[in-house]
Coordinates of C-alpha atoms and ligand atoms in Angstrom, one line a residue:
Chain A
X3 CA 65.8 -48.3 2.0
X4 CA 67.5 -51.4 0.2
X5 CA 71.3 -50.7 -0.9
X6 CA 71.6 -51.0 -4.9
X7 CA 73.7 -53.5 -6.6
X8 CA 75.7 -52.1 -9.4
X9 CA 76.5 -54.8 -11.6
X10 CA 79.1 -52.3 -13.0
X11 CA 82.3 -53.3 -12.1
X12 CA 84.2 -50.0 -12.6
X13 CA 80.8 -48.7 -10.8
X14 CA 81.0 -51.1 -8.5
X15 CA 84.8 -49.5 -8.0
X16 CA 83.6 -46.0 -7.5
X17 CA 80.9 -46.5 -5.5
X18 CA 82.7 -48.5 -2.9
X19 CA 84.8 -44.9 -2.6
X20 CA 82.6 -42.3 -3.6
X21 CA 79.5 -43.0 -3.2
X22 CA 78.1 -40.9 -5.7
X23 CA 75.9 -43.7 -7.8
X24 CA 73.8 -44.7 -5.0
X25 CA 72.9 -40.7 -3.7
X26 CA 72.1 -40.9 -7.3
X27 CA 69.8 -44.4 -7.3
X28 CA 68.3 -42.9 -4.0
X29 CA 67.5 -39.4 -4.9
X30 CA 66.8 -40.0 -8.8
X31 CA 65.8 -43.3 -9.4
X32 CA 63.8 -44.6 -5.7
X33 CA 62.7 -41.4 -4.0
X34 CA 59.4 -42.0 -3.6
X35 CA 57.1 -39.5 -4.6
X36 CA 52.8 -38.9 -4.1
X37 CA 51.3 -40.5 -6.5
X38 CA 48.8 -38.3 -7.4
X39 CA 51.0 -34.9 -8.2
X40 CA 50.0 -33.1 -11.5
X41 CA 51.6 -31.3 -13.9
X42 CA 52.1 -28.0 -11.8
X43 CA 54.5 -29.9 -10.3
X44 CA 56.7 -30.4 -13.4
X45 CA 57.4 -26.7 -13.4
X46 CA 60.8 -27.2 -10.2
X47 CA 62.5 -29.3 -12.7
X48 CA 61.8 -26.8 -16.1
X49 CA 63.1 -24.4 -13.4
X50 CA 66.6 -26.4 -13.6
X51 CA 66.9 -26.8 -16.9
X52 CA 65.9 -23.5 -17.6
X53 CA 68.9 -22.5 -15.0
X54 CA 70.5 -24.8 -16.6
X55 CA 70.5 -23.1 -20.4
X56 CA 71.1 -19.7 -19.4
X57 CA 74.5 -20.9 -17.9
X58 CA 75.2 -22.5 -20.7
X59 CA 74.6 -19.8 -23.6
X60 CA 76.1 -17.4 -21.0
X61 CA 79.4 -18.8 -20.8
X62 CA 79.3 -18.4 -25.2
X63 CA 78.0 -15.2 -24.3
X64 CA 80.7 -13.6 -22.3
X65 CA 83.2 -15.2 -24.9
X66 CA 81.9 -12.4 -26.9
X67 CA 80.3 -10.0 -24.9
X68 CA 82.9 -6.7 -24.2
X69 CA 81.8 -5.4 -20.9
X70 CA 83.0 -1.4 -21.8
X71 CA 80.9 1.6 -22.6
X72 CA 82.1 2.3 -26.0
X73 CA 82.1 -1.5 -27.0
X74 CA 78.8 -2.8 -25.0
X75 CA 76.3 -2.1 -27.7
X76 CA 78.8 -3.1 -30.7
X77 CA 79.6 -6.6 -29.5
X78 CA 75.8 -7.6 -29.6
X79 CA 75.3 -6.2 -32.5
X80 CA 78.2 -8.4 -33.6
X81 CA 77.2 -11.5 -31.5
X82 CA 74.1 -10.4 -34.3
X83 CA 75.6 -10.3 -37.2
X84 CA 78.4 -11.6 -37.8
X85 CA 79.2 -14.4 -34.8
X86 CA 78.5 -17.8 -35.6
X87 CA 75.2 -18.5 -34.6
X88 CA 75.6 -15.7 -32.1
X89 CA 72.1 -14.5 -32.7
X90 CA 70.3 -18.2 -31.6
X91 CA 72.8 -18.0 -28.7
X92 CA 71.4 -14.2 -27.9
X93 CA 67.7 -14.8 -28.6
X94 CA 67.7 -18.4 -26.3
X95 CA 69.0 -16.6 -23.6
X96 CA 67.6 -13.8 -24.0
X97 CA 64.1 -15.3 -24.0
X98 CA 65.2 -17.6 -21.8
X99 CA 65.3 -15.2 -19.4
X100 CA 61.8 -14.6 -19.6
X101 CA 61.1 -18.0 -19.5
X102 CA 62.8 -19.1 -16.5
X103 CA 60.2 -16.2 -15.1
X104 CA 57.4 -17.4 -16.1
X105 CA 58.4 -21.1 -15.0
X106 CA 58.9 -19.3 -11.9
X107 CA 56.3 -17.4 -11.6
X108 CA 53.8 -20.8 -12.0
X109 CA 56.4 -22.6 -9.4
X110 CA 55.5 -20.4 -6.5
X111 CA 51.6 -19.8 -7.5
X112 CA 51.7 -23.8 -7.4
X113 CA 53.0 -23.5 -3.7
X114 CA 50.6 -21.0 -3.1
X115 CA 47.7 -23.4 -4.4
X116 CA 48.4 -26.0 -2.8
X117 CA 50.1 -24.9 0.4
X118 CA 53.5 -26.1 -0.2
X119 CA 54.8 -23.6 2.5
X120 CA 53.1 -25.1 5.2
X121 CA 55.6 -27.1 8.0
X122 CA 57.7 -29.0 7.4
X123 CA 58.5 -27.1 4.3
X124 CA 59.2 -23.4 5.5
X125 CA 63.0 -23.4 4.7
X126 CA 62.1 -24.8 1.6
X127 CA 59.7 -22.4 0.8
X128 CA 62.6 -19.2 2.1
X129 CA 64.9 -20.8 0.1
X130 CA 63.0 -20.6 -2.8
X131 CA 61.9 -17.1 -2.2
X132 CA 65.4 -16.4 -2.3
X133 CA 66.7 -17.7 -5.5
X134 CA 63.5 -15.7 -7.1
X135 CA 65.6 -12.8 -5.0
X136 CA 68.6 -13.6 -6.7
X137 CA 67.0 -14.2 -9.8
X138 CA 66.0 -10.9 -10.4
X139 CA 69.7 -9.5 -9.5
X140 CA 71.2 -11.6 -12.0
X141 CA 68.3 -10.4 -14.9
X142 CA 68.2 -6.8 -13.6
X143 CA 71.8 -6.6 -14.4
X144 CA 71.5 -8.8 -17.4
X145 CA 69.7 -6.5 -19.2
X146 CA 72.1 -4.0 -18.5
X147 CA 75.0 -5.1 -20.3
X148 CA 73.8 -4.5 -24.3
X149 CA 73.8 -1.3 -23.1
X150 CA 70.8 0.1 -25.1
X151 CA 68.6 2.9 -24.0
X152 CA 66.7 0.3 -21.7
X153 CA 69.7 -0.8 -20.2
X154 CA 71.1 2.4 -19.2
X155 CA 67.8 4.3 -17.9
X156 CA 66.8 1.3 -16.1
X157 CA 69.6 1.0 -14.6
X158 CA 69.5 4.4 -13.7
X159 CA 66.4 4.4 -12.3
X160 CA 66.8 1.3 -10.3
X161 CA 70.0 2.3 -8.7
X162 CA 68.9 5.6 -7.7
X163 CA 65.9 3.6 -5.7
X164 CA 68.3 3.4 -3.1
X165 CA 68.9 6.9 -3.1
X166 CA 65.6 7.0 -1.1
X167 CA 66.9 5.4 1.9
X168 CA 67.7 8.1 4.5
X169 CA 71.5 10.0 5.7
X170 CA 73.1 7.7 3.7
X171 CA 70.8 6.7 0.2
X172 CA 73.2 8.9 -1.7
X173 CA 76.8 7.1 -0.8
X174 CA 74.6 3.8 -1.3
X175 CA 74.0 5.1 -4.9
X176 CA 77.6 6.2 -5.6
X177 CA 79.2 3.3 -4.5
X178 CA 77.4 1.0 -6.5
X179 CA 77.8 3.2 -9.8
X180 CA 81.3 3.6 -8.7
X181 CA 80.8 7.1 -10.0
X182 CA 78.5 9.5 -10.2
X183 CA 76.2 7.8 -12.7
X184 CA 76.1 4.8 -14.2
X185 CA 79.2 4.0 -16.1
X186 CA 81.6 1.7 -17.1
X187 CA 82.7 1.2 -13.6
X188 CA 78.7 -0.1 -13.4
X189 CA 78.8 -2.0 -17.0
X190 CA 81.8 -3.7 -15.4
X191 CA 80.6 -4.8 -11.8
X192 CA 77.4 -5.7 -13.2
X193 CA 78.8 -8.5 -15.9
X194 CA 80.6 -9.5 -13.4
X195 CA 78.3 -9.9 -10.7
X196 CA 76.2 -11.2 -13.7
X197 CA 78.0 -13.9 -14.7
X198 CA 78.4 -15.6 -11.0
X199 CA 75.4 -15.2 -9.3
X200 CA 73.9 -17.7 -11.9
X201 CA 76.4 -19.9 -9.6
X202 CA 75.5 -19.0 -6.6
X203 CA 71.7 -19.6 -7.7
X204 CA 72.9 -23.1 -8.3
X205 CA 73.9 -23.3 -5.1
X206 CA 70.6 -22.0 -4.0
X207 CA 69.3 -24.9 -5.3
X208 CA 71.5 -27.6 -4.7
X209 CA 69.8 -26.5 -1.0
X210 CA 66.7 -26.0 -2.0
X211 CA 66.2 -29.9 -3.3
X212 CA 68.3 -30.9 0.3
X213 CA 65.0 -29.2 1.9
X214 CA 63.2 -31.0 -0.9
X215 CA 64.2 -34.6 -0.2
X216 CA 64.1 -34.6 3.2
X217 CA 60.1 -34.4 4.0
X218 CA 59.2 -34.7 -0.4
X219 CA 57.0 -33.4 -2.5
X220 CA 53.8 -31.7 -1.6
X221 CA 50.6 -33.0 -3.0
X222 CA 47.6 -32.3 -4.9
X223 CA 46.1 -32.7 -1.4
X224 CA 48.2 -31.7 0.7
X225 CA 48.2 -34.4 3.4
X226 CA 51.4 -36.3 4.6
X227 CA 52.0 -39.6 2.5
X228 CA 51.3 -42.5 5.0
X229 CA 53.1 -45.0 3.8
X230 CA 54.4 -46.4 0.1
X231 CA 51.2 -47.5 -1.0
X232 CA 51.0 -43.5 -1.5
X233 CA 53.6 -43.2 -3.7
X234 CA 56.0 -44.4 -6.3
X235 CA 59.3 -45.1 -7.8
X236 CA 60.6 -41.5 -8.9
X237 CA 62.0 -43.3 -12.4
X238 CA 60.6 -43.9 -14.6
X239 CA 57.0 -42.3 -13.4
X240 CA 57.9 -38.9 -12.6
X241 CA 61.0 -39.0 -15.5
X242 CA 58.4 -39.5 -18.1
X243 CA 56.2 -37.0 -16.2
X244 CA 58.9 -34.4 -16.8
X245 CA 60.8 -35.6 -20.1
X246 CA 56.8 -34.8 -21.4
X247 CA 56.1 -31.6 -19.9
X248 CA 59.8 -30.7 -20.7
X249 CA 58.9 -31.3 -24.2
X250 CA 56.1 -28.8 -24.5
X251 CA 57.9 -26.6 -22.6
X252 CA 60.9 -26.8 -25.8
X253 CA 58.2 -26.2 -28.5
X254 CA 56.7 -22.7 -26.5
X255 CA 60.7 -21.9 -25.8
X256 CA 61.7 -22.4 -29.4
X257 CA 58.1 -21.0 -31.0
X258 CA 59.3 -18.0 -29.4
X259 CA 63.1 -18.0 -29.9
X260 CA 62.3 -18.6 -34.2
X261 CA 59.4 -16.7 -34.5
X262 CA 59.0 -13.8 -32.1
X263 CA 61.9 -13.7 -30.5
X264 CA 62.1 -9.3 -29.8
X265 CA 58.0 -9.9 -28.1
X266 CA 59.0 -9.8 -24.7
X267 CA 61.4 -7.1 -25.6
X268 CA 61.5 -2.9 -26.1
X269 CA 62.6 -2.2 -29.3
X270 CA 64.3 0.8 -27.7
X271 CA 66.8 -1.1 -26.0
X272 CA 68.7 -1.4 -30.0
X273 CA 69.7 1.9 -29.2
X274 CA 72.7 2.7 -28.2
X275 CA 72.8 4.2 -24.0
X276 CA 72.6 7.5 -24.2
X277 CA 72.9 9.1 -20.9
X278 CA 71.7 12.9 -22.1
X279 CA 68.4 11.4 -23.3
X280 CA 65.8 9.5 -20.8
X281 CA 63.5 7.1 -23.1
X282 CA 60.0 9.1 -23.0
X283 CA 58.5 5.5 -21.7
X284 CA 60.7 3.3 -19.7
X285 CA 58.9 0.4 -18.5
X286 CA 61.4 -2.8 -17.3
X287 CA 61.7 -6.3 -18.8
X288 CA 57.8 -7.6 -18.0
X289 CA 58.9 -10.1 -15.2
X290 CA 59.6 -6.7 -12.5
X291 CA 55.7 -4.9 -13.9
X292 CA 54.0 -5.9 -10.5
X293 CA 56.8 -4.7 -8.6
X294 CA 57.6 -1.4 -10.0
X295 CA 53.2 -1.2 -10.1
X296 CA 53.9 -0.7 -6.4
X297 CA 57.0 1.1 -6.3
X298 CA 54.9 4.0 -8.5
X299 CA 51.3 4.0 -6.7
X300 CA 52.7 5.2 -3.2
X301 CA 53.0 8.8 -3.3
X302 CA 56.1 9.3 -1.7
X303 CA 59.7 7.8 -2.9
X304 CA 60.8 6.1 0.4
X305 CA 57.7 4.7 0.7
X306 CA 57.7 2.9 -2.3
X307 CA 60.5 1.2 -2.2
X308 CA 60.3 -0.4 0.5
X309 CA 56.8 -0.9 -0.3
X310 CA 58.1 -3.0 -3.1
X311 CA 60.3 -4.2 -1.1
X312 CA 57.9 -5.1 1.1
X313 CA 55.4 -7.3 -1.4
X314 CA 58.8 -9.5 -1.6
X315 CA 59.4 -10.1 1.9
X316 CA 55.9 -10.8 2.3
X317 CA 56.6 -14.2 1.5
X318 CA 59.6 -15.2 2.8
X319 CA 57.2 -14.5 6.2
X320 CA 54.1 -15.9 4.4
X321 CA 54.6 -19.7 6.4
X322 CA 54.1 -18.1 9.6
X323 CA 51.3 -16.1 8.3
X324 CA 48.9 -18.3 7.2
X325 CA 47.2 -19.3 9.8
X326 CA 45.1 -22.5 8.7
X327 CA 46.4 -26.6 8.8
X328 CA 44.9 -27.7 5.7
X329 CA 47.8 -27.4 2.7
X330 CA 45.7 -27.6 -0.1
X331 CA 43.1 -25.0 -0.9
X332 CA 40.8 -27.6 -2.6
X333 CA 39.7 -27.8 1.2
X334 CA 39.2 -24.1 1.6
X335 CA 36.6 -23.0 -0.5
X336 CA 37.0 -19.4 1.1
X337 CA 40.8 -19.3 0.3
X338 CA 40.3 -20.6 -2.8
X339 CA 38.3 -17.8 -4.1
X340 CA 40.7 -15.6 -2.9
X341 CA 44.1 -17.3 -4.7
X342 CA 42.5 -16.5 -7.9
X343 CA 41.1 -12.7 -7.4
X344 CA 45.7 -12.2 -6.2
X345 CA 46.9 -14.2 -9.5
X346 CA 43.9 -11.7 -11.5
X347 CA 45.8 -8.7 -8.8
X348 CA 48.8 -9.5 -9.7
X349 CA 48.1 -9.6 -13.2
X350 CA 46.5 -6.1 -13.1
X351 CA 49.6 -5.0 -11.7
X352 CA 51.8 -6.5 -14.1
X353 CA 49.1 -4.2 -16.5
X354 CA 49.3 -1.1 -14.4
X355 CA 53.3 -1.2 -14.0
X356 CA 53.5 -0.8 -18.1
X357 CA 50.8 2.1 -18.3
X358 CA 52.1 6.2 -17.3
X359 CA 51.6 6.6 -14.2
X360 CA 49.0 8.8 -14.3
X361 CA 45.1 9.8 -13.6
X362 CA 42.8 6.5 -13.6
X363 CA 46.1 4.2 -13.5
X364 CA 47.6 5.8 -10.7
X365 CA 44.3 5.1 -8.9
X366 CA 44.3 1.5 -10.0
X367 CA 47.9 1.0 -8.7
X368 CA 46.9 1.8 -5.4
X369 CA 44.0 -0.5 -4.7
X370 CA 45.8 -3.5 -6.5
X371 CA 48.3 -2.8 -4.6
X372 CA 46.4 -2.6 -1.2
X373 CA 44.5 -5.7 -2.1
X374 CA 48.4 -7.5 -2.5
X375 CA 48.7 -6.5 1.6
X376 CA 45.8 -7.2 2.3
X377 CA 46.0 -10.3 0.8
X378 CA 49.2 -11.5 2.7
X379 CA 48.8 -9.4 6.3
X380 CA 45.2 -9.7 7.1
X381 CA 43.6 -12.3 4.4
X382 CA 46.2 -15.0 5.0
X383 CA 46.1 -14.6 9.0
X384 CA 42.5 -14.2 9.6
X385 CA 40.7 -16.6 7.2
X386 CA 41.3 -19.7 8.7
X387 CA 39.0 -18.1 11.8
X388 CA 35.9 -18.0 9.7
X389 CA 36.7 -20.7 7.1
X390 CA 35.4 -24.4 7.2
X391 CA 37.3 -26.4 5.8
X392 CA 36.4 -29.5 4.0
X393 CA 37.0 -32.6 5.6
X394 CA 40.2 -34.0 4.7
X395 CA 40.7 -37.5 3.6
X396 CA 42.6 -40.3 5.4
X397 CA 44.7 -41.1 2.8
X398 CA 46.3 -40.0 -0.7
X399 CA 45.3 -44.0 -1.7
X400 CA 41.8 -44.2 -0.1
X401 CA 40.3 -41.6 -2.9
X402 CA 42.4 -42.5 -6.0
X403 CA 40.9 -46.5 -5.0
X404 CA 37.6 -45.6 -4.2
X405 CA 37.5 -43.2 -6.6
X406 CA 36.7 -40.1 -5.8
X407 CA 37.1 -37.7 -2.7
X408 CA 33.4 -38.3 -1.9
X409 CA 33.8 -42.3 -1.3
X410 CA 36.9 -42.3 1.0
X411 CA 35.6 -39.1 3.2
X412 CA 32.3 -41.4 3.5
X413 CA 35.0 -44.9 3.7
X414 CA 36.7 -42.8 6.5
X415 CA 33.6 -42.0 8.6
X416 CA 32.1 -45.1 8.4
X417 CA 35.7 -46.2 9.6
X418 CA 35.3 -44.0 12.8
Chain B
X1 CA 85.3 -32.0 44.6
X2 CA 87.2 -29.8 47.7
X3 CA 86.2 -25.7 47.9
X4 CA 90.3 -25.3 46.8
X5 CA 90.1 -27.2 43.3
X6 CA 86.6 -26.2 42.6
X7 CA 88.1 -21.6 42.9
X8 CA 90.9 -22.9 40.7
X9 CA 88.9 -24.7 37.7
X10 CA 86.7 -21.3 38.2
X11 CA 89.6 -18.9 37.4
X12 CA 90.5 -21.4 34.3
X13 CA 87.4 -20.7 33.2
X14 CA 87.4 -16.9 33.7
X15 CA 90.7 -16.9 31.8
X16 CA 89.9 -19.6 29.3
X17 CA 86.4 -17.4 28.9
X18 CA 88.8 -14.5 28.1
X19 CA 90.7 -16.3 25.9
X20 CA 88.0 -17.0 23.3
X21 CA 86.3 -13.7 23.6
X22 CA 89.4 -11.9 22.8
X23 CA 90.6 -14.3 19.8
X24 CA 86.6 -14.0 18.0
X25 CA 87.7 -10.0 19.0
X26 CA 90.7 -9.6 16.9
X27 CA 89.5 -11.8 14.4
X28 CA 86.2 -10.1 13.9
X29 CA 88.6 -7.0 13.2
X30 CA 90.9 -8.6 11.2
X31 CA 88.3 -10.0 9.2
X32 CA 86.8 -6.3 8.9
X33 CA 90.0 -4.2 8.2
X34 CA 89.9 -7.0 4.9
X35 CA 86.5 -6.5 4.2
X36 CA 86.6 -2.7 3.6
X37 CA 89.2 -2.5 0.8
X38 CA 87.2 -4.8 -0.8
X39 CA 84.0 -2.9 -0.1
X40 CA 85.5 0.4 -0.6
X41 CA 87.5 -0.5 -4.2
X42 CA 83.6 -0.2 -5.4
X43 CA 83.3 3.5 -5.0
X44 CA 84.4 6.2 -7.3
X45 CA 88.1 5.6 -8.3
X46 CA 90.9 8.9 -8.3
X47 CA 90.4 10.0 -12.2
X48 CA 86.9 9.1 -11.8
X49 CA 86.9 12.2 -9.1
X50 CA 89.6 14.2 -11.3
X51 CA 87.2 14.5 -14.6
X52 CA 85.2 17.0 -11.7
X53 CA 85.0 20.2 -13.8
X54 CA 84.2 21.7 -17.1
X55 CA 83.6 24.5 -18.7
X56 CA 81.0 26.0 -20.8
X57 CA 81.1 29.5 -22.8
X58 CA 77.5 30.9 -22.9
X59 CA 78.1 33.8 -25.2
X60 CA 76.4 32.7 -28.1
X61 CA 73.4 31.8 -26.5
X62 CA 70.2 33.8 -26.5
X63 CA 67.3 34.9 -24.4
X64 CA 64.9 31.8 -24.4
X65 CA 67.7 29.3 -25.6
X66 CA 68.5 26.3 -23.2
X67 CA 72.1 24.5 -23.9
X68 CA 73.3 20.5 -22.3
X69 CA 76.6 19.8 -21.4
X70 CA 78.2 16.3 -19.9
X71 CA 79.7 16.8 -16.4
X72 CA 80.5 13.6 -14.3
X73 CA 78.6 11.8 -17.2
X74 CA 75.7 13.7 -16.2
X75 CA 73.6 16.2 -18.3
X76 CA 74.0 19.4 -17.2
X77 CA 70.9 22.7 -17.9
X78 CA 72.2 26.0 -18.8
X79 CA 68.7 28.2 -19.7
X80 CA 68.8 31.7 -20.8
X81 CA 66.0 33.2 -18.4
X82 CA 63.6 35.9 -20.4
X83 CA 62.8 38.6 -18.4
X84 CA 59.6 37.6 -17.9
X85 CA 60.8 33.7 -16.4
X86 CA 62.7 35.5 -14.1
X87 CA 60.0 37.4 -12.9
X88 CA 57.9 34.5 -12.3
X89 CA 60.7 32.7 -10.9
X90 CA 61.1 35.1 -8.1
X91 CA 57.9 36.1 -7.4
X92 CA 56.5 33.2 -6.8
X93 CA 54.6 32.0 -2.9
X94 CA 57.2 29.7 -1.7
X95 CA 53.9 28.3 0.3
X96 CA 53.4 24.9 -0.3
X97 CA 55.9 24.3 -2.0
X98 CA 58.3 20.7 -1.6
X99 CA 61.6 22.4 -1.3
X100 CA 61.1 26.1 -0.4
X101 CA 63.8 28.0 -1.9
X102 CA 64.2 31.5 -3.9
X103 CA 64.9 31.8 -6.7
X104 CA 68.4 34.4 -5.8
X105 CA 69.0 31.3 -3.7
X106 CA 69.4 29.4 -6.6
X107 CA 71.5 31.9 -9.4
X108 CA 74.4 33.3 -9.5
X109 CA 73.6 35.6 -12.7
X110 CA 69.6 35.7 -12.3
X111 CA 69.5 35.4 -16.0
X112 CA 71.3 31.8 -16.3
X113 CA 70.0 29.6 -14.6
X114 CA 71.9 26.1 -13.7
X115 CA 70.7 23.1 -13.0
X116 CA 72.0 19.2 -12.3
X117 CA 69.5 17.9 -15.5
X118 CA 68.6 14.6 -12.9
X119 CA 65.7 14.2 -12.3
X120 CA 66.0 14.0 -8.1
X121 CA 63.0 11.1 -8.5
X122 CA 64.8 8.2 -9.9
X123 CA 67.0 9.8 -12.0
X124 CA 65.7 10.4 -15.7
X125 CA 66.4 13.6 -17.6
X126 CA 64.0 15.8 -17.6
X127 CA 62.6 16.8 -20.8
X128 CA 62.4 21.3 -21.7
X129 CA 65.8 22.2 -22.5
X130 CA 64.7 22.0 -26.2
X131 CA 62.0 24.5 -28.0
X132 CA 59.7 21.6 -28.7
X133 CA 59.7 19.7 -25.5
X134 CA 56.8 19.4 -23.2
X135 CA 57.7 21.9 -19.6
X136 CA 55.5 20.5 -17.6
X137 CA 52.7 22.9 -16.3
X138 CA 54.9 25.2 -13.9
X139 CA 57.0 26.4 -17.8
X140 CA 60.4 24.9 -16.4
X141 CA 60.9 21.2 -17.0
X142 CA 59.0 18.1 -16.6
X143 CA 60.2 14.6 -16.2
X144 CA 58.6 12.1 -18.7
X145 CA 59.5 8.8 -16.1
X146 CA 57.2 9.1 -13.6
X147 CA 55.4 13.1 -14.1
X148 CA 57.5 15.3 -11.8
X149 CA 56.6 19.3 -12.9
X150 CA 59.8 21.6 -12.3
X151 CA 59.5 25.6 -12.6
X152 CA 61.6 28.3 -13.8
X153 CA 63.8 28.1 -11.2
X154 CA 64.3 24.2 -11.2
X155 CA 62.1 23.9 -8.4
X156 CA 60.0 20.9 -8.0
X157 CA 56.0 22.1 -7.6
X158 CA 54.3 18.8 -8.5
X159 CA 54.6 14.7 -9.0
X160 CA 56.8 12.9 -6.6
X161 CA 60.1 14.0 -6.7
X162 CA 61.4 15.2 -3.3
X163 CA 63.5 17.9 -4.1
X164 CA 64.0 20.7 -5.8
X165 CA 66.8 20.2 -9.5
X166 CA 70.4 20.2 -8.1
X167 CA 72.1 23.6 -8.5
X168 CA 76.3 22.3 -9.4
X169 CA 79.2 24.3 -7.8
X170 CA 80.2 26.3 -10.5
X171 CA 81.2 30.3 -10.7
X172 CA 81.5 32.9 -13.5
X173 CA 85.0 33.0 -15.0
X174 CA 84.4 35.9 -16.9
X175 CA 81.0 37.9 -18.4
X176 CA 79.9 34.3 -20.5
X177 CA 82.0 31.3 -19.0
X178 CA 81.3 29.6 -16.9
X179 CA 83.1 26.4 -14.6
X180 CA 81.3 23.9 -12.9
X181 CA 82.6 21.8 -10.2
Ligands
LIG521 C1 69.9 -16.9 -14.0 C2 70.5 -17.0 -14.8 C3 70.6 -15.9 -16.2 C4 69.1 -15.0 -16.2 C5 68.1 -14.9 -15.7 C6 70.0 -14.4 -17.2 C7 69.5 -13.1 -18.1 C8 69.7 -12.2 -19.2 C9 69.3 -11.5 -19.6 C10 67.8 -10.3 -19.1 C11 69.6 -10.7 -20.1 C12 70.0 -9.6 -21.3 C13 69.6 -9.8 -22.8 C14 69.1 -8.9 -24.2 O1 68.4 -8.3 -23.5 O2 70.2 -8.8 -24.6 C15 71.3 -10.9 -20.5 C16 72.4 -11.0 -21.2 C17 73.5 -11.5 -20.8 N1 74.4 -12.6 -20.0 FE1 72.7 -13.5 -18.4 N2 71.0 -14.7 -17.1 C18 71.2 -15.2 -17.0 C19 73.2 -16.2 -17.1 C20 73.7 -15.8 -17.5 C21 75.0 -16.6 -17.1 C22 75.9 -17.9 -16.1 C23 76.5 -15.6 -17.8 C24 77.7 -16.0 -18.5 C25 78.7 -17.1 -17.6 C26 75.5 -14.7 -18.7 C27 76.1 -14.1 -19.8 C28 75.5 -13.1 -20.2 C29 76.1 -12.3 -21.0 C30 77.8 -12.0 -22.0 C31 75.2 -11.2 -21.6 C32 75.3 -9.7 -22.8 C33 75.0 -10.0 -23.5 C34 73.2 -9.9 -24.7 O3 72.7 -9.3 -23.9 O4 72.9 -10.7 -25.0 N3 74.4 -15.0 -18.5 N4 71.3 -11.9 -19.8
LIG522 S1 62.6 10.0 -12.1 FE1 61.6 11.5 -12.9 S2 59.4 11.5 -12.2 FE2 60.2 9.8 -11.3

């Protein structure tokens, strides 16, 4: 790769001593990117922007927030009513969490569909799953901060999950609480961790990007880049595409913030926490519902907890569960169908997580949970032995230049 | 190389290994000794532990009524049971119960049942203290979170909770005053 020529003498002076501009030029300007990326590749940069938005609004919120059981609820109400633009900042933070999860979920399913977790991107994928876990911890603790009824009871139920651990469970829960129930010590430590974990996420995101830039992006047909004819420089081609996607994202985000800011929240969280009364129907935030459904589907306390954490654990080992050498679902006709079944299954689990745990809902939760694990633990390893994959094109350019995949494939065959 | 110098260097290596291993071990112990206070500070503080007892006067609690008091940040249920409820709690067969316990193991005076009002599943407060509440299939308490049913003795009879409602340690200071904790 040629060394960039900077004209500005100050930039030159700095770059000679601290090659930060060379680095940026390399990673953000020339960075060769497969030329066939579709809009599903926008969600990575969107996730980054969502993270930055959360950090900026979060820092501002914490300037007005009081982490104490007697003041937390009122301090959030004060942010909403009295602090200049406080309502806007809080609604951005509140809805930002939901949009962050929407973006990250799409980003993950993109990876599943196009086989982006396969060699040599296993660590890239694992770092991504780690980010998901950290996000879940951060969002869970953030939701406790406004100290509403859902904050309190969500925290109680989720921390109590650890009491399922044999022998040491109760001591772990007491340790997490710093007392004998969710109380002031719990709120304080959650605030501290909620503040710092996003910065840990930033660190893992950097590692995620280093791993990404090692081999570059995967692409919709999942075959490796063969040379410069298959790529475009990141700037201006993908910077503009990412910006266009950002425009659409911000439009939807702003619509939620300004027109239905409480749509994704729960009204009970506008009632101050009361340790003496549990709301009739407690539900976690929507992004936790599929996991909550799995928890409740298992009729045993420890079993439920293990299956819930297991649903994320299978993602960590996915690169080794999937035995198919073909990355993209475009060439895996059976897998492609099951992919959509999995998507539906996750939506179903999300719906069931919001329903009361009784009657038909319990039965459906069990079926949906069973399917989830079947998909990861049986289908992924075994399907490649049965499935006949479609022939792969020889390069990314070929199908594009000759108009269609079939043309490319026949061209490839003629050559042999 | 002569055998002698070989031997010497082997001894040297053994010494070096010992030094390395013992250095790592000591550094490890030192690090653990430093980490422990950082972890243990999250356990309940002395003042939290000190808040550990509450007194309740039951003289105005009529038969069939219940009251809830706060103890260690949690609700404690006291119910003045009717003769009929006591009879049911005592006579039911323990067979098939998830956490079998006789009623007499769970009360000091059979009139009053004292329980920590926290569902042993995931910590919600069960319903059944107020007159209009759903009390579940066994007439005691019902946890709405994931559907656990408790009987007149606070024993788990149906639903996901693994154990009976906890009986806190308490004693009667007089006929109608109890001290919890
Ligand atoms: C990964 C990024 C983050 C996520 C997913 C996240 C998520 C959340 C959520 C779901 C809430 C509850 C909103 C509500 O219902 O009121 C919240 C509240 C809060 N967050 Fe964050 N947050 C993030 C980053 C941060 C950062 C970096 C800070 C501070 C530096 C912060 C400070 C706060 C404060 C002070 C509150 C309480 C005020 C309120 O409830 O609106 N957050 N957060
Ligand atoms: S917390 Fe009571 S049934 Fe789950």
